[in-house]
C-alpha angles and dihedrals in degrees: 000000000000115000114242114184121227109277092221094050092126100048100078104034126091119224126200132193118254107234108296093325125109093242118107121200129194112261084238116043127186125246125196097195090119137026097023102085127100089275093074126061110267093220088059091051089045091053094052097047091051091048089048091053088047087057094054097261103144102165122082120186124205141157132206094252100044114127136042107286102035112267096017095107089058093044090052094045086051092056089046090049092051098047099037120003104039094096088054100051093125092057092055137086109203120185135182134175144206131198107098132077112303111149135004126277134035096305102057102071146046124014114315120136088237091055100042098050095038087053094048088054091051092047092051087050095052094047095042090236132141091209142358120227093226128024116190138200092227095207140358114267113209090192096059123064108253088230089064096047094047091041089059089053090051091050093053088058094047090049090055092241092113135032097199137007134226143173133220132212095001120149119247091255095048086043089059093045092049091049093049091052093048089049092054090050093050098245107106118216104250107186147005123212113202132164111257135164141131089283098040111049103155097125090066097070097063116330100078091050088051090050093050092049093048094045090238123146126237126219111182119215125198095027088158094054094245087307098313092114094062131086088257098094103032089107103030138289109320121208114267095023122124092258093051089057096038087230108145094333122064116208087228086076092061095079122164088253092053092045091053090055093046091052092049091049092049089054088054092049092049091055088054092055090250138113113244091253090053091051090046091054096043090048093058088054096049089092109074088214087071107086099188144350116231117218136160129204136208095210140020088250092057088046093055092044090053092048090051087064086079090068090073114036098141123099129187122229089250093052092052091046090053091046093048086063092063103022097087132132111288100184094256101123102117094175096056096108091067093049094046095061 
């Protein structure tokens, strides 16, 4: 049966302008980091993506090595795009990234021009696209001149293979340098994608101020702290969870101290009439400098619950003060090395 999206798909979603650009993104964007590789049924992934679009989520975020195996999330998204979303390409913002290990040898990792542009070509092939809307440098590479990395992003735009460019997990200082280089090249930096959550607040110290000054958008990833900020781990590590599989969440991160914080935050969420995950998503969006929160889902029900977080984005001063007592760094920023350079 031919997929026809919901006619009212734009009525319930909130959209925010990305920095000083003309591009608006949904307050909740959809990430395909987990649950979209070949280790998950394609029909389940397809149902989630279709429902996301029905709910007004127009932005789908990928990277070259999402899977497993590497590349399979893009391949599966390409199949979904071909079957369902192709007629609506102009309503979609599709992004991908390169910067982490992708193929063997010295040209399949980090930030060289050769790697970034080759990776983008491969990503377009896997997804069956002529261009992506946003192409990211996935991490800062201290071994490559920043001018080379930013020059590759500029080339992607000039070749018509990307409309905008972004960076991920760059420090405030390197973000400012990257933005200056791109301005000189004539391809403005659109957006930064950092990790951010109740348990990982590093962007508040310098990065958000820098982005505001530069007019660059911010889309936060891992707002649920790799699943820690859900009700899944309140009573231990359940079978089949990320932590039990040591997939993207090491059980070593679920310390007694972290669990105490999570349980306290869960109580605050309950008083707000939200799940912990919903409050965690809403909290990341409390700052107007945050354009969008990027979250995935393993089921349609989880996706719908995430979107419902947008129904309650307001926080009282007392709530924020109480949250601050427990929303402290918990050593879970797996991407800290890139942003310390």
